[in-house]
Amino acid sequence: MANYCVQTKNLTYSFSGKEAILKNINLEVEEGCIYGFLGPNGAGKTTTLRLLLGLLKKQHGSIAVFGQSFEKNRLEILKRTGSLIESPSLYGHLTADENLLLLQKIYQCPKERIRKVLELVGLTQTGKKKVSQFSLGMKQRLSIAVAILNSPSLLVLDEPTNGLDPNGIIEMRELLKHINRHQGVTILVSSHLLTEIEKLVTHVGVIHKGSLLFQGTLAELQSKQLQQSVLAFETGNDVMALRIIRDNELSATIDNGRIVMEMMEKEKVAFVNEQLVNNGVSVYSISITKNDLETIFINLTNN
Ligand code: ATP
């Protein structure tokens, strides 16, 4: 049986007694994984993460972290958890070093950790530069340094790539992978974009309107996504192409100047292509259009 770093059972939450924002969330984050918590704006990601960090008081259900009840071992669990949630709390008038020094004193962790985490996040060269003069990417990396200063076993990050440019997103991804692999830290990271985290995560939970619609490995989600993909043929004569395909007892439609068909095995794709070409229809391109996350959400909800 898998060892869970975070496990919630029927976690349910509502703000001021109104309709539930979270409905029976059963989160299972395996130890050592990078878990992507995906959902559109307002789905309930931040609320879930705040509950896991004790920033909101749990109402129904249970939360276990490192195999222990959160309620009963709150401080011990939080000591082993690093987090970045909402805006990072950095002092703009201090340098990176000084910001970390303050926290090192609070945590009472070894002073060498400061150099170590600055190296990890690539901020050893900032010297006397004040944090207020940092770029957003640098601030974000410093916030990660703060989160890992106390050598946590679990890192909880709420949309850490928000506002970053494509380069910053790649840097953040590499940094988190490094921390996971080399420091053995389990990472729970939220995002509203599958494309932004699919090169990072090993596991995925999809939340929509407060319900967990899917939970599993990234490969499982991708295979669902592929099953729901469509094939598009760009041809020289769509009307004729449609007739040929239908003559072969296959179904297709014309959409946006392309012949669109349900996903099928590659041998069948080759067969359709052959039929079109042999009957004088030019085929300019064959492509797979993957459903975006929004469509997957809708399909998951309908199922
Ligand atoms: P986002 O990416 O936009 O932050 P999210 O998935 O993190 O989205 P949450 O912030 O958890 O979503 O919000 C879930 C729902 O709870 C939303 O409908 C939001 O309006 C509502 N909500 C959040 N905080 C409060 C609050 N303090 N009081 C009342 N409702 C709230």
Coordinates of C-alpha atoms and ligand atoms in Angstrom, one line a residue:
M1 CA 0.0 0.0 0.0
A2 CA 1.2 3.5 -0.8
N3 CA 2.6 5.7 1.9
Y4 CA 0.7 9.0 1.9
C5 CA 2.4 12.2 2.8
V6 CA -1.0 14.0 2.8
Q7 CA -4.3 12.3 3.0
T8 CA -7.7 13.9 3.5
K9 CA -10.9 12.1 4.0
N10 CA -14.2 13.8 3.1
L11 CA -12.8 17.2 3.6
T12 CA -15.7 19.6 3.4
Y13 CA -15.7 23.4 4.0
S14 CA -18.0 26.3 3.7
F15 CA -17.5 30.0 4.4
S16 CA -19.9 31.3 7.0
G17 CA -22.3 28.5 6.8
K18 CA -23.1 29.1 3.1
E19 CA -23.0 26.5 0.3
A20 CA -20.0 24.1 0.6
I21 CA -16.9 25.4 -1.2
L22 CA -15.2 22.0 -0.8
K23 CA -17.2 18.8 -1.0
N24 CA -15.8 15.5 0.4
I25 CA -12.3 16.0 -0.9
N26 CA -10.2 12.8 -0.6
L27 CA -6.7 13.9 -1.4
E28 CA -4.0 11.3 -1.6
V29 CA -0.5 12.7 -2.0
E30 CA 2.1 9.9 -2.1
E31 CA 5.3 10.4 -0.4
G32 CA 8.1 11.5 -2.7
C33 CA 5.8 12.6 -5.5
I34 CA 5.2 15.9 -7.2
Y35 CA 1.4 16.3 -7.0
G36 CA -0.3 18.9 -9.3
F37 CA -3.5 20.2 -7.8
L38 CA -5.3 21.5 -10.9
G39 CA -8.5 23.5 -11.3
P40 CA -9.9 26.6 -12.8
N41 CA -10.1 29.9 -10.8
G42 CA -12.4 29.6 -7.8
A43 CA -12.4 25.7 -7.9
G44 CA -11.2 25.5 -4.2
K45 CA -7.5 24.9 -4.5
T46 CA -6.4 27.7 -2.2
T47 CA -9.0 26.8 0.4
T48 CA -7.8 23.2 0.4
L49 CA -4.2 24.2 0.8
R50 CA -5.0 26.7 3.5
L51 CA -6.8 23.9 5.4
L52 CA -3.8 21.6 5.0
L53 CA -1.6 24.3 6.5
G54 CA -4.0 25.1 9.4
L55 CA -4.6 28.6 8.0
L56 CA -8.3 27.8 8.0
K57 CA -10.1 25.8 10.6
K58 CA -11.3 22.4 9.4
Q59 CA -15.0 21.9 9.6
H60 CA -15.7 18.3 8.4
G61 CA -13.6 15.3 7.5
S62 CA -10.0 14.6 8.4
I63 CA -6.5 15.6 7.4
A64 CA -3.4 13.4 8.0
V65 CA 0.1 14.6 7.1
F66 CA 3.1 12.3 7.4
G67 CA 0.6 9.6 8.6
Q68 CA -0.4 11.7 11.6
S69 CA -3.6 13.5 12.4
F70 CA -3.1 17.2 11.6
E71 CA -5.4 18.2 14.5
K72 CA -3.4 16.3 17.1
N73 CA 0.2 17.0 15.7
R74 CA -0.3 20.5 14.2
L75 CA 3.0 22.1 15.3
E76 CA 5.2 19.0 14.7
I77 CA 3.7 18.7 11.2
L78 CA 4.1 22.4 10.4
K79 CA 7.7 22.3 11.5
R80 CA 8.3 19.8 8.7
T81 CA 6.3 21.6 6.1
G82 CA 7.4 24.5 3.9
S83 CA 4.8 26.6 2.1
L84 CA 4.3 29.4 -0.4
I85 CA 0.7 30.6 -0.3
E86 CA -0.7 33.9 -1.6
S87 CA 1.9 36.7 -1.7
P88 CA 5.3 35.8 -0.3
S89 CA 6.2 37.5 2.9
L90 CA 9.5 39.0 2.1
Y91 CA 11.0 42.2 3.5
G92 CA 11.7 44.6 0.5
H93 CA 14.2 46.8 2.4
L94 CA 16.4 43.8 3.2
T95 CA 18.7 41.7 1.0
A96 CA 18.1 38.0 0.2
D97 CA 20.7 37.1 2.9
E98 CA 19.1 39.3 5.5
N99 CA 15.6 38.0 4.8
L100 CA 16.9 34.4 5.3
L101 CA 18.9 35.3 8.4
L102 CA 15.8 36.6 10.2
L103 CA 14.0 33.3 9.5
Q104 CA 17.1 31.2 10.4
K105 CA 17.0 32.8 13.8
I106 CA 13.3 32.0 14.2
Y107 CA 13.6 28.4 13.0
Q108 CA 17.0 28.0 14.8
C109 CA 18.2 25.9 11.9
P110 CA 22.0 25.8 11.0
K111 CA 23.3 29.1 9.5
E112 CA 24.9 27.1 6.6
R113 CA 21.4 26.5 5.4
I114 CA 21.2 30.1 4.1
R115 CA 24.1 29.6 1.7
K116 CA 22.8 26.2 0.7
V117 CA 19.2 27.4 -0.2
L118 CA 20.5 30.5 -2.0
E119 CA 22.7 28.2 -4.1
L120 CA 19.7 25.9 -4.7
V121 CA 17.5 28.7 -6.0
G122 CA 20.4 30.4 -7.9
L123 CA 20.5 33.6 -5.8
T124 CA 24.0 33.7 -4.5
Q125 CA 25.1 36.6 -6.6
T126 CA 22.5 39.2 -5.4
G127 CA 24.9 40.7 -2.8
K128 CA 23.6 44.0 -1.4
K129 CA 20.7 44.2 -3.7
K130 CA 17.5 44.9 -1.8
V131 CA 14.5 42.5 -2.4
S132 CA 12.4 45.4 -3.6
Q133 CA 14.7 45.7 -6.6
F134 CA 14.4 42.0 -7.4
S135 CA 12.4 40.8 -10.5
L136 CA 9.3 38.9 -9.9
G137 CA 11.1 35.6 -10.8
M138 CA 13.9 36.4 -8.3
K139 CA 11.3 37.2 -5.6
Q140 CA 9.5 33.9 -6.3
R141 CA 12.8 32.0 -6.1
L142 CA 13.6 33.7 -2.8
S143 CA 10.2 32.7 -1.5
I144 CA 11.0 29.1 -2.4
A145 CA 14.4 29.5 -0.5
V146 CA 12.4 30.7 2.5
A147 CA 10.0 27.8 2.2
I148 CA 12.8 25.2 2.2
L149 CA 15.1 26.9 4.7
N150 CA 14.0 24.7 7.5
S151 CA 14.6 21.5 5.4
P152 CA 11.0 20.5 5.1
S153 CA 9.8 17.0 4.1
L154 CA 6.7 18.6 2.4
L155 CA 6.4 21.7 0.3
V156 CA 3.0 23.2 -0.4
L157 CA 2.9 25.8 -3.1
D158 CA -0.1 27.8 -4.3
E159 CA 0.4 28.7 -8.0
P160 CA 4.1 29.5 -7.7
T161 CA 4.4 30.3 -11.4
N162 CA 1.7 33.0 -11.3
G163 CA 2.9 36.1 -13.1
L164 CA 6.1 34.5 -14.3
D165 CA 7.3 34.8 -17.9
P166 CA 7.9 31.5 -19.9
N167 CA 11.6 31.5 -18.9
G168 CA 10.7 32.0 -15.2
I169 CA 8.2 29.2 -15.5
I170 CA 10.9 26.8 -16.8
E171 CA 13.4 27.9 -14.1
M172 CA 10.8 27.3 -11.4
R173 CA 10.0 23.9 -12.8
E174 CA 13.6 22.8 -12.9
L175 CA 14.1 24.2 -9.3
L176 CA 11.2 22.2 -8.0
K177 CA 12.3 19.0 -9.7
H178 CA 15.7 19.4 -8.3
I179 CA 14.4 19.9 -4.7
N180 CA 12.1 16.9 -5.1
R181 CA 14.9 14.6 -6.5
H182 CA 17.9 15.7 -4.5
Q183 CA 16.3 16.7 -1.2
G184 CA 13.6 14.0 -1.3
V185 CA 10.9 16.6 -0.6
T186 CA 7.2 15.8 -1.5
I187 CA 5.7 18.7 -3.4
L188 CA 2.1 19.7 -3.6
V189 CA 1.7 22.4 -6.1
S190 CA -1.5 24.1 -7.4
S191 CA -2.1 25.5 -10.9
H192 CA -4.9 26.4 -13.2
L193 CA -3.0 25.3 -16.3
L194 CA -2.2 21.7 -17.1
T195 CA 0.3 22.8 -19.8
E196 CA 2.2 24.7 -17.1
I197 CA 2.7 21.7 -14.8
E198 CA 2.6 18.6 -17.0
K199 CA 6.4 18.7 -17.4
L200 CA 6.7 18.8 -13.6
V201 CA 4.3 16.6 -11.8
T202 CA 4.1 12.9 -11.4
H203 CA 0.5 12.8 -10.0
V204 CA -2.5 15.0 -10.6
G205 CA -5.7 15.9 -8.7
V206 CA -8.4 17.8 -10.7
I207 CA -10.8 19.9 -8.7
H208 CA -13.8 21.6 -10.1
K209 CA -16.5 23.5 -8.1
G210 CA -15.2 22.0 -4.9
S211 CA -15.2 18.4 -6.0
L212 CA -12.3 16.2 -6.9
L213 CA -13.1 15.0 -10.3
F214 CA -9.9 13.0 -11.0
Q215 CA -7.0 11.8 -9.1
G216 CA -4.2 9.6 -10.4
T217 CA -0.9 9.6 -12.2
L218 CA -0.1 12.2 -14.9
A219 CA 0.0 9.3 -17.4
E220 CA -3.5 8.3 -16.5
L221 CA -4.8 11.8 -17.0
Q222 CA -3.0 12.1 -20.3
S223 CA -4.5 8.8 -21.6
K224 CA -7.9 10.2 -20.7
Q225 CA -7.0 13.4 -22.6
L226 CA -5.9 11.3 -25.6
Q227 CA -9.1 9.2 -25.6
Q228 CA -11.0 12.5 -25.8
S229 CA -8.8 13.9 -28.5
V230 CA -9.9 14.3 -32.2
L231 CA -8.1 13.8 -35.5
A232 CA -8.2 16.5 -38.1
F233 CA -7.4 16.0 -41.8
E234 CA -6.6 19.0 -43.9
T235 CA -7.6 18.1 -47.4
G236 CA -7.9 19.5 -50.9
N237 CA -11.5 18.6 -51.1
D238 CA -13.4 18.2 -47.9
V239 CA -16.8 17.3 -49.4
M240 CA -15.3 14.4 -51.4
A241 CA -13.2 13.4 -48.5
L242 CA -16.3 13.2 -46.3
R243 CA -18.0 11.0 -48.9
I244 CA -15.1 8.6 -49.2
I245 CA -14.8 8.3 -45.4
R246 CA -18.6 7.6 -45.0
D247 CA -18.4 5.1 -47.9
N248 CA -16.0 3.2 -45.7
E249 CA -18.6 3.2 -42.9
L250 CA -16.6 5.6 -40.7
S251 CA -18.0 8.8 -39.3
A252 CA -16.6 12.3 -39.7
T253 CA -17.6 15.9 -39.9
I254 CA -16.4 19.0 -41.5
D255 CA -15.3 21.6 -39.0
N256 CA -13.4 24.8 -39.6
G257 CA -12.2 23.7 -43.0
R258 CA -11.0 20.4 -41.7
I259 CA -12.3 16.8 -41.7
V260 CA -12.7 15.9 -38.0
M261 CA -12.8 12.3 -36.8
E262 CA -12.8 10.6 -33.4
M263 CA -9.5 9.3 -32.2
M264 CA -8.6 5.9 -33.6
E265 CA -5.7 3.5 -33.9
K266 CA -2.8 4.5 -36.1
E267 CA -3.4 1.7 -38.6
K268 CA -6.9 3.1 -39.1
V269 CA -5.5 6.6 -39.6
A270 CA -3.2 5.2 -42.3
F271 CA -6.2 3.4 -43.9
V272 CA -8.2 6.6 -44.1
N273 CA -5.3 8.5 -45.5
E274 CA -4.7 5.8 -48.1
Q275 CA -8.4 5.8 -49.1
L276 CA -8.4 9.6 -49.5
V277 CA -5.2 9.7 -51.6
N278 CA -6.1 6.7 -53.7
N279 CA -9.4 8.4 -54.6
G280 CA -7.7 11.6 -55.7
V281 CA -8.1 13.8 -52.5
S282 CA -4.9 15.5 -51.5
V283 CA -4.1 15.3 -47.8
Y284 CA -2.0 18.2 -46.6
S285 CA -1.8 17.4 -42.9
I286 CA -3.1 15.0 -40.2
S287 CA -3.1 16.3 -36.7
I288 CA -4.3 15.3 -33.2
T289 CA -6.1 18.0 -31.4
K290 CA -5.9 17.4 -27.6
N291 CA -8.7 18.6 -25.5
D292 CA -7.6 21.4 -23.2
L293 CA -8.1 21.2 -19.5
E294 CA -11.4 23.1 -19.6
T295 CA -12.9 20.5 -22.0
I296 CA -11.5 17.7 -19.8
F297 CA -13.2 19.3 -16.8
I298 CA -16.5 19.5 -18.7
N299 CA -16.2 15.9 -19.8
L300 CA -15.2 14.7 -16.3
T301 CA -18.2 16.6 -14.9
N302 CA -20.6 15.1 -17.5
N303 CA -19.3 11.6 -16.7
Ligands
ATP1 P1 -8.0 30.8 -7.6 O1 -7.0 30.2 -8.5 O2 -8.8 31.9 -8.2 O3 -7.4 31.3 -6.3 P2 -9.0 28.6 -6.1 O4 -9.2 27.3 -6.8 O5 -7.8 28.7 -5.3 O6 -9.0 29.7 -7.2 P3 -10.4 29.3 -3.8 O7 -9.6 30.6 -3.6 O8 -10.2 28.2 -2.9 O9 -10.3 28.9 -5.3 O10 -11.9 29.7 -3.7 C1 -13.0 28.8 -3.8 C2 -14.3 29.5 -3.6 O11 -14.4 30.0 -2.3 C3 -14.5 30.7 -4.5 O12 -15.8 30.7 -5.0 C4 -14.2 31.9 -3.6 O13 -15.0 33.0 -4.1 C5 -14.7 31.4 -2.3 N1 -14.0 32.1 -1.2 C6 -12.6 32.1 -1.0 N2 -12.3 32.8 0.1 C7 -13.4 33.2 0.7 C8 -13.8 34.0 1.8 N3 -12.8 34.4 2.7 N4 -15.1 34.2 2.1 C9 -16.0 33.7 1.3 N5 -15.8 33.0 0.1 C10 -14.5 32.8 -0.2

